[in-house]
Amino acid sequence: MNMIRELLCEQDRVWADETAAKIKAKLDWVSVKSKDKIPYTADENGTHDDKSRTDPSWWTNGFWGGMLWLMYRETGDSKYAGIAAYSEQVLDSCMEQYYGLHHDVGFMWLPTAVADYRLTGNADGRRRGLHAANLLAGRFNPVGKFIRAWNDGAWKEGCGNRGWAIIDCLMNIPLLYWASDETHDPRFRQIAMLHADTVMEHFIRPDGSSNHIVEFDAETGAVAARYGGQGYEEGSSWTRGQSWALYGFALSYIHTGKQEYLDTAKRVAHYFIANIPEDGMIPVDFRQPAQPDYKDSTAAAIAACGLIEIAKQVGDLEKGLYLNAALRLLQALDEQCCRYGEDCDYLVGRGSGSYHENTHEYPIIYGDYFFMEAIFKLAGSDFLIW
Ligand code: GLY
């Protein structure tokens, strides 16, 4: 039996299996209904939107493909591979366009082309993945030892962003680890590790919380500023950023074996676990004002995936701490956010893009993706997209 599954008590194992079955039943028909789309969210009727036509380079456009590949891996049904091919074709047009792309090529191509290559051996998936990895490696600033996040003007009008790095990028660098494994060329891994080392030094605070954005002087590499980004304010604690840090450092450890990455992932996890509210629902920022109490289901789903991966890496006496926290988050999502019925296209509601946006608590595709990934892990899957 799979190690994580074996650690669950009978009641949690039954819950994981039943939840996985409900997800599969939903994806069976939603995948067909949305087969010509790349969804990001859903409208007031619960119908998926479609970024493939409105914004093909949008950073979340890999998650729908990722859900389909997870389903393919779980069921062996080739219909999912067929539908996932649409995402890969749309993403090809972004390669040609080039200008819309930034560091999120990992989020876009790992769950699509690279998953395709890993699961089916599709040589086009390998080519697409290596192309994306080269774009990501090309964003490395060798003096500051960081990967540049966004392009000119992306955050504020007139802002160069040339020295900006963001915590989210920890989830993009597994594309570089994969590219080194695939080509036996260490440069990709070296860049990923130099970036991860910079993030350990300049993003992660002593208490285990993380900054969202650090600005470096692009010429000298010196730290120039820190920004609150998608969280409440500078010095606050944007929860999805904490989740990217938690899962991202766990992944860097898995791919490199560097002990400091696991130690950092654990430190971030301890901070996260200590801040889980009574009802298990994660706010948009752990340091936001008491009211309005906006939630972000996506932060919980991502953190749960990272906690499960940490549980796999630590000794027997420690595993329960991480696994139980993951279960608490996922069971809260199941009870308070999930929609398994035929009345809407999405699985997980109550996600929030950022603290200061006008709308909060709506379905976001990566909430669905990471919830699915976490539940499939608990139900026994060993497949790792990242
Ligand atoms: N990577 C952008 C976000 O988490 O919203």
PDB file of N, CA and C and ligand atoms in Angstrom, residues 59 104 107 166 168 230 238 240 244 353 366, ligand 1:
ATOM      1  N   TRP A  59      -1.514  32.946 -16.601  1.00  0.00           N
ATOM      2  CA  TRP A  59      -0.617  32.032 -15.878  1.00  0.00           C
ATOM      3  C   TRP A  59      -1.281  30.754 -15.398  1.00  0.00           C
ATOM      4  N   ASP A 104       5.958  32.252 -15.008  1.00  0.00           N
ATOM      5  CA  ASP A 104       4.941  31.228 -14.754  1.00  0.00           C
ATOM      6  C   ASP A 104       4.864  30.149 -15.837  1.00  0.00           C
ATOM      7  N   PHE A 107       4.156  26.823 -14.170  1.00  0.00           N
ATOM      8  CA  PHE A 107       2.744  26.548 -13.904  1.00  0.00           C
ATOM      9  C   PHE A 107       2.006  26.153 -15.192  1.00  0.00           C
ATOM     10  N   ILE A 166       9.318  36.804  -6.917  1.00  0.00           N
ATOM     11  CA  ILE A 166       8.154  36.540  -6.050  1.00  0.00           C
ATOM     12  C   ILE A 166       8.175  35.095  -5.554  1.00  0.00           C
ATOM     13  N   ASP A 168       6.018  32.843  -5.395  1.00  0.00           N
ATOM     14  CA  ASP A 168       5.317  31.873  -6.243  1.00  0.00           C
ATOM     15  C   ASP A 168       6.267  31.084  -7.154  1.00  0.00           C
ATOM     16  N   GLN A 230       0.057  40.510  -3.156  1.00  0.00           N
ATOM     17  CA  GLN A 230      -1.351  40.101  -3.146  1.00  0.00           C
ATOM     18  C   GLN A 230      -1.918  39.959  -1.722  1.00  0.00           C
ATOM     19  N   TRP A 238       0.502  36.921   3.197  1.00  0.00           N
ATOM     20  CA  TRP A 238      -0.436  36.439   2.171  1.00  0.00           C
ATOM     21  C   TRP A 238      -0.424  34.905   2.186  1.00  0.00           C
ATOM     22  N   ARG A 240      -1.629  32.407   0.319  1.00  0.00           N
ATOM     23  CA  ARG A 240      -1.232  31.562  -0.817  1.00  0.00           C
ATOM     24  C   ARG A 240       0.284  31.625  -1.010  1.00  0.00           C
ATOM     25  N   TRP A 244       2.786  28.556  -1.347  1.00  0.00           N
ATOM     26  CA  TRP A 244       3.798  28.340  -2.408  1.00  0.00           C
ATOM     27  C   TRP A 244       5.156  28.057  -1.760  1.00  0.00           C
ATOM     28  N   GLY A 353      -8.218  35.777  -5.300  1.00  0.00           N
ATOM     29  CA  GLY A 353      -6.988  36.067  -6.035  1.00  0.00           C
ATOM     30  C   GLY A 353      -6.011  36.867  -5.189  1.00  0.00           C
ATOM     31  N   TYR A 366      -7.152  26.709  -9.898  1.00  0.00           N
ATOM     32  CA  TYR A 366      -6.073  26.024  -9.168  1.00  0.00           C
ATOM     33  C   TYR A 366      -6.544  25.534  -7.802  1.00  0.00           C
TER      34      TYR A 366
HETATM   35  N1  GLY B   1       0.977  33.024  -8.808  1.00  0.00           N
HETATM   36  C1  GLY B   1       0.011  34.029  -8.645  1.00  0.00           C
HETATM   37  C2  GLY B   1      -0.940  33.737  -7.561  1.00  0.00           C
HETATM   38  O1  GLY B   1      -0.732  32.851  -6.759  1.00  0.00           O
HETATM   39  O2  GLY B   1      -1.942  34.431  -7.515  1.00  0.00           O
END
